[in-house]
Amino acid sequence: MKKWITIIITAAVILIGISSILLYHSARGPVKKEFDEASTRVLNETEMEKIEKTTIYHGAKSYTVVTGEDKNDEKTVAFVPKKKGEIIVRKWADGITKEQAINKLKDEKQPEEILSVRLGHESVGPVWEITYLDEQKNLNYFYLLFSNGEWWKKIENL
């Protein structure tokens, strides 16, 4: 009897594991497709030749943000609109770094925990979006212009 219980439990664990893996891949499918389409567009429509990282940014409009290098080995970033539209390309050297953006936030605010730092695109151009918790555990968004690190917008105490 113990043998059958062990076999049934083992089979159930294996089935749950396989189902979890299949569910994960199924859920990631649309994101992977969006990354693949944006990467193909960037390689075909811009001077970027090597892709390093691809992320998604959801602001006023959704963009796939692709970072990589051009033929001169200069680091660049491309903002690919989710809907048809022109790809916006900027040289990485023409903006502030992620670390500089975090330091700007820390100079002005006292974040308890930084949740994420993402590069995105808004009506003002490329921005760094920093999501953080303050000392009261309120959710806050801090936006800096990529070009010069100036504050653009804050959404506080959510």
PDB file of C-alpha atoms in Angstrom:
ATOM      1  CA  MET A   1       0.000   0.000   0.000  1.00  0.00           C
ATOM      2  CA  LYS A   2       2.813   2.411   0.893  1.00  0.00           C
ATOM      3  CA  LYS A   3       4.417   1.675  -2.462  1.00  0.00           C
ATOM      4  CA  TRP A   4       1.261   2.767  -4.348  1.00  0.00           C
ATOM      5  CA  ILE A   5       0.927   5.966  -2.310  1.00  0.00           C
ATOM      6  CA  THR A   6       4.561   6.835  -3.088  1.00  0.00           C
ATOM      7  CA  ILE A   7       4.012   6.167  -6.802  1.00  0.00           C
ATOM      8  CA  ILE A   8       0.828   8.282  -6.883  1.00  0.00           C
ATOM      9  CA  ILE A   9       2.470  11.208  -5.014  1.00  0.00           C
ATOM     10  CA  THR A  10       5.551  11.072  -7.273  1.00  0.00           C
ATOM     11  CA  ALA A  11       3.378  11.035 -10.405  1.00  0.00           C
ATOM     12  CA  ALA A  12       1.311  13.971  -9.093  1.00  0.00           C
ATOM     13  CA  VAL A  13       4.456  16.014  -8.366  1.00  0.00           C
ATOM     14  CA  ILE A  14       5.825  15.287 -11.845  1.00  0.00           C
ATOM     15  CA  LEU A  15       2.509  16.254 -13.500  1.00  0.00           C
ATOM     16  CA  ILE A  16       2.290  19.482 -11.497  1.00  0.00           C
ATOM     17  CA  GLY A  17       5.890  20.328 -12.433  1.00  0.00           C
ATOM     18  CA  ILE A  18       5.333  19.708 -16.135  1.00  0.00           C
ATOM     19  CA  SER A  19       2.059  21.675 -16.070  1.00  0.00           C
ATOM     20  CA  SER A  20       3.802  24.608 -14.364  1.00  0.00           C
ATOM     21  CA  ILE A  21       6.562  24.680 -16.976  1.00  0.00           C
ATOM     22  CA  LEU A  22       4.053  24.545 -19.844  1.00  0.00           C
ATOM     23  CA  LEU A  23       1.947  27.292 -18.267  1.00  0.00           C
ATOM     24  CA  TYR A  24       5.027  29.511 -17.812  1.00  0.00           C
ATOM     25  CA  HIS A  25       6.090  29.098 -21.445  1.00  0.00           C
ATOM     26  CA  SER A  26       2.561  29.729 -22.651  1.00  0.00           C
ATOM     27  CA  ALA A  27       2.311  32.936 -20.600  1.00  0.00           C
ATOM     28  CA  ARG A  28       5.716  34.196 -21.829  1.00  0.00           C
ATOM     29  CA  GLY A  29       4.850  33.531 -25.480  1.00  0.00           C
ATOM     30  CA  PRO A  30       3.355  36.949 -26.315  1.00  0.00           C
ATOM     31  CA  VAL A  31       6.228  38.789 -24.593  1.00  0.00           C
ATOM     32  CA  LYS A  32       8.824  36.715 -26.438  1.00  0.00           C
ATOM     33  CA  LYS A  33       7.021  37.392 -29.724  1.00  0.00           C
ATOM     34  CA  GLU A  34       7.028  41.139 -29.014  1.00  0.00           C
ATOM     35  CA  PHE A  35      10.755  41.031 -28.152  1.00  0.00           C
ATOM     36  CA  ASP A  36      11.528  39.070 -31.319  1.00  0.00           C
ATOM     37  CA  GLU A  37       9.531  41.447 -33.555  1.00  0.00           C
ATOM     38  CA  ALA A  38      11.119  44.543 -31.999  1.00  0.00           C
ATOM     39  CA  SER A  39      14.620  43.038 -32.276  1.00  0.00           C
ATOM     40  CA  THR A  40      14.077  42.218 -35.939  1.00  0.00           C
ATOM     41  CA  ARG A  41      12.842  45.757 -36.649  1.00  0.00           C
ATOM     42  CA  VAL A  42      15.805  47.307 -34.832  1.00  0.00           C
ATOM     43  CA  LEU A  43      18.345  45.194 -36.718  1.00  0.00           C
ATOM     44  CA  ASN A  44      16.649  45.939 -40.068  1.00  0.00           C
ATOM     45  CA  GLU A  45      15.728  49.612 -39.609  1.00  0.00           C
ATOM     46  CA  THR A  46      18.552  51.081 -37.496  1.00  0.00           C
ATOM     47  CA  GLU A  47      22.342  50.958 -37.370  1.00  0.00           C
ATOM     48  CA  MET A  48      22.278  48.688 -34.321  1.00  0.00           C
ATOM     49  CA  GLU A  49      24.072  45.434 -35.087  1.00  0.00           C
ATOM     50  CA  LYS A  50      24.260  43.711 -31.703  1.00  0.00           C
ATOM     51  CA  ILE A  51      21.384  43.448 -29.218  1.00  0.00           C
ATOM     52  CA  GLU A  52      22.247  43.181 -25.531  1.00  0.00           C
ATOM     53  CA  LYS A  53      18.955  43.610 -23.696  1.00  0.00           C
ATOM     54  CA  THR A  54      15.258  43.971 -24.475  1.00  0.00           C
ATOM     55  CA  THR A  55      12.613  45.251 -22.044  1.00  0.00           C
ATOM     56  CA  ILE A  56       9.059  46.573 -22.196  1.00  0.00           C
ATOM     57  CA  TYR A  57       7.994  50.028 -21.026  1.00  0.00           C
ATOM     58  CA  HIS A  58       4.337  50.929 -20.512  1.00  0.00           C
ATOM     59  CA  GLY A  59       3.854  54.678 -20.200  1.00  0.00           C
ATOM     60  CA  ALA A  60       1.476  56.910 -22.143  1.00  0.00           C
ATOM     61  CA  LYS A  61       2.425  54.612 -25.045  1.00  0.00           C
ATOM     62  CA  SER A  62       3.987  51.163 -24.922  1.00  0.00           C
ATOM     63  CA  TYR A  63       7.522  50.663 -26.217  1.00  0.00           C
ATOM     64  CA  THR A  64       9.927  47.787 -26.466  1.00  0.00           C
ATOM     65  CA  VAL A  65      13.277  49.186 -25.343  1.00  0.00           C
ATOM     66  CA  VAL A  66      16.249  47.563 -27.062  1.00  0.00           C
ATOM     67  CA  THR A  67      19.831  48.280 -26.011  1.00  0.00           C
ATOM     68  CA  GLY A  68      22.834  47.204 -28.013  1.00  0.00           C
ATOM     69  CA  GLU A  69      25.769  48.339 -30.096  1.00  0.00           C
ATOM     70  CA  ASP A  70      26.062  49.828 -33.554  1.00  0.00           C
ATOM     71  CA  LYS A  71      28.726  49.081 -36.179  1.00  0.00           C
ATOM     72  CA  ASN A  72      31.156  51.451 -34.393  1.00  0.00           C
ATOM     73  CA  ASP A  73      30.722  49.532 -31.103  1.00  0.00           C
ATOM     74  CA  GLU A  74      28.882  52.520 -29.616  1.00  0.00           C
ATOM     75  CA  LYS A  75      26.186  51.581 -27.133  1.00  0.00           C
ATOM     76  CA  THR A  76      22.751  52.704 -28.324  1.00  0.00           C
ATOM     77  CA  VAL A  77      19.165  52.399 -27.198  1.00  0.00           C
ATOM     78  CA  ALA A  78      16.144  52.048 -29.483  1.00  0.00           C
ATOM     79  CA  PHE A  79      12.520  52.654 -28.524  1.00  0.00           C
ATOM     80  CA  VAL A  80      10.225  50.539 -30.691  1.00  0.00           C
ATOM     81  CA  PRO A  81       6.555  51.571 -30.474  1.00  0.00           C
ATOM     82  CA  LYS A  82       4.162  48.701 -29.800  1.00  0.00           C
ATOM     83  CA  LYS A  83       1.904  49.914 -32.574  1.00  0.00           C
ATOM     84  CA  LYS A  84       3.368  50.785 -35.953  1.00  0.00           C
ATOM     85  CA  GLY A  85       5.569  53.839 -35.833  1.00  0.00           C
ATOM     86  CA  GLU A  86       9.061  55.177 -36.196  1.00  0.00           C
ATOM     87  CA  ILE A  87      11.833  53.705 -34.069  1.00  0.00           C
ATOM     88  CA  ILE A  88      13.529  56.313 -31.881  1.00  0.00           C
ATOM     89  CA  VAL A  89      17.289  55.778 -31.436  1.00  0.00           C
ATOM     90  CA  ARG A  90      19.625  57.498 -28.971  1.00  0.00           C
ATOM     91  CA  LYS A  91      23.320  57.064 -28.219  1.00  0.00           C
ATOM     92  CA  TRP A  92      23.863  55.787 -24.696  1.00  0.00           C
ATOM     93  CA  ALA A  93      26.610  58.377 -24.199  1.00  0.00           C
ATOM     94  CA  ASP A  94      24.102  61.202 -24.820  1.00  0.00           C
ATOM     95  CA  GLY A  95      22.234  60.421 -21.602  1.00  0.00           C
ATOM     96  CA  ILE A  96      22.713  59.737 -17.928  1.00  0.00           C
ATOM     97  CA  THR A  97      23.382  56.252 -16.617  1.00  0.00           C
ATOM     98  CA  LYS A  98      21.134  54.145 -14.416  1.00  0.00           C
ATOM     99  CA  GLU A  99      23.454  54.790 -11.474  1.00  0.00           C
ATOM    100  CA  GLN A 100      23.329  58.569 -12.041  1.00  0.00           C
ATOM    101  CA  ALA A 101      19.510  58.401 -12.126  1.00  0.00           C
ATOM    102  CA  ILE A 102      19.457  56.487  -8.826  1.00  0.00           C
ATOM    103  CA  ASN A 103      21.839  59.002  -7.267  1.00  0.00           C
ATOM    104  CA  LYS A 104      19.565  61.879  -8.393  1.00  0.00           C
ATOM    105  CA  LEU A 105      16.642  60.178  -6.660  1.00  0.00           C
ATOM    106  CA  LYS A 106      18.673  59.645  -3.487  1.00  0.00           C
ATOM    107  CA  ASP A 107      19.779  63.307  -3.521  1.00  0.00           C
ATOM    108  CA  GLU A 108      16.164  64.454  -3.535  1.00  0.00           C
ATOM    109  CA  LYS A 109      14.308  61.674  -1.702  1.00  0.00           C
ATOM    110  CA  GLN A 110      15.128  59.039   0.884  1.00  0.00           C
ATOM    111  CA  PRO A 111      13.876  55.807  -0.681  1.00  0.00           C
ATOM    112  CA  GLU A 112      13.431  52.906   1.685  1.00  0.00           C
ATOM    113  CA  GLU A 113      13.619  50.398  -1.184  1.00  0.00           C
ATOM    114  CA  ILE A 114      14.116  50.848  -4.930  1.00  0.00           C
ATOM    115  CA  LEU A 115      11.845  48.393  -6.734  1.00  0.00           C
ATOM    116  CA  SER A 116      12.834  49.018 -10.358  1.00  0.00           C
ATOM    117  CA  VAL A 117      14.719  51.363 -12.648  1.00  0.00           C
ATOM    118  CA  ARG A 118      13.636  51.315 -16.287  1.00  0.00           C
ATOM    119  CA  LEU A 119      14.412  53.273 -19.380  1.00  0.00           C
ATOM    120  CA  GLY A 120      11.294  54.323 -21.274  1.00  0.00           C
ATOM    121  CA  HIS A 121       9.899  56.907 -23.648  1.00  0.00           C
ATOM    122  CA  GLU A 122       7.306  59.593 -22.928  1.00  0.00           C
ATOM    123  CA  SER A 123       6.092  62.745 -24.682  1.00  0.00           C
ATOM    124  CA  VAL A 124       9.237  64.577 -23.497  1.00  0.00           C
ATOM    125  CA  GLY A 125      11.540  61.900 -24.922  1.00  0.00           C
ATOM    126  CA  PRO A 126      13.559  59.152 -23.240  1.00  0.00           C
ATOM    127  CA  VAL A 127      13.141  58.964 -19.447  1.00  0.00           C
ATOM    128  CA  TRP A 128      14.346  56.922 -16.522  1.00  0.00           C
ATOM    129  CA  GLU A 129      11.411  55.589 -14.489  1.00  0.00           C
ATOM    130  CA  ILE A 130      12.359  54.741 -10.912  1.00  0.00           C
ATOM    131  CA  THR A 131       9.794  52.909  -8.797  1.00  0.00           C
ATOM    132  CA  TYR A 132      10.442  52.923  -5.065  1.00  0.00           C
ATOM    133  CA  LEU A 133       8.945  52.618  -1.599  1.00  0.00           C
ATOM    134  CA  ASP A 134       9.378  55.505   0.840  1.00  0.00           C
ATOM    135  CA  GLU A 135       9.814  55.247   4.606  1.00  0.00           C
ATOM    136  CA  GLN A 136       6.026  54.866   5.062  1.00  0.00           C
ATOM    137  CA  LYS A 137       6.014  52.004   2.495  1.00  0.00           C
ATOM    138  CA  ASN A 138       4.106  54.150  -0.044  1.00  0.00           C
ATOM    139  CA  LEU A 139       4.678  53.381  -3.719  1.00  0.00           C
ATOM    140  CA  ASN A 140       6.282  56.240  -5.674  1.00  0.00           C
ATOM    141  CA  TYR A 141       7.351  56.873  -9.268  1.00  0.00           C
ATOM    142  CA  PHE A 142      10.180  59.285 -10.091  1.00  0.00           C
ATOM    143  CA  TYR A 143      10.870  60.229 -13.721  1.00  0.00           C
ATOM    144  CA  LEU A 144      14.109  61.825 -14.936  1.00  0.00           C
ATOM    145  CA  LEU A 145      14.978  62.960 -18.445  1.00  0.00           C
ATOM    146  CA  PHE A 146      17.520  60.593 -19.972  1.00  0.00           C
ATOM    147  CA  SER A 147      19.289  63.441 -21.763  1.00  0.00           C
ATOM    148  CA  ASN A 148      20.305  65.508 -18.725  1.00  0.00           C
ATOM    149  CA  GLY A 149      18.887  63.921 -15.565  1.00  0.00           C
ATOM    150  CA  GLU A 150      16.439  66.731 -14.848  1.00  0.00           C
ATOM    151  CA  TRP A 151      13.281  65.852 -12.977  1.00  0.00           C
ATOM    152  CA  TRP A 152      10.286  65.474 -15.272  1.00  0.00           C
ATOM    153  CA  LYS A 153       7.460  63.993 -13.195  1.00  0.00           C
ATOM    154  CA  LYS A 154       6.732  62.474  -9.792  1.00  0.00           C
ATOM    155  CA  ILE A 155       3.843  60.288  -8.710  1.00  0.00           C
ATOM    156  CA  GLU A 156       3.937  59.949  -4.953  1.00  0.00           C
ATOM    157  CA  ASN A 157       2.220  58.198  -2.054  1.00  0.00           C
ATOM    158  CA  LEU A 158       0.247  55.515  -3.846  1.00  0.00           C
TER     159      LEU A 158
END
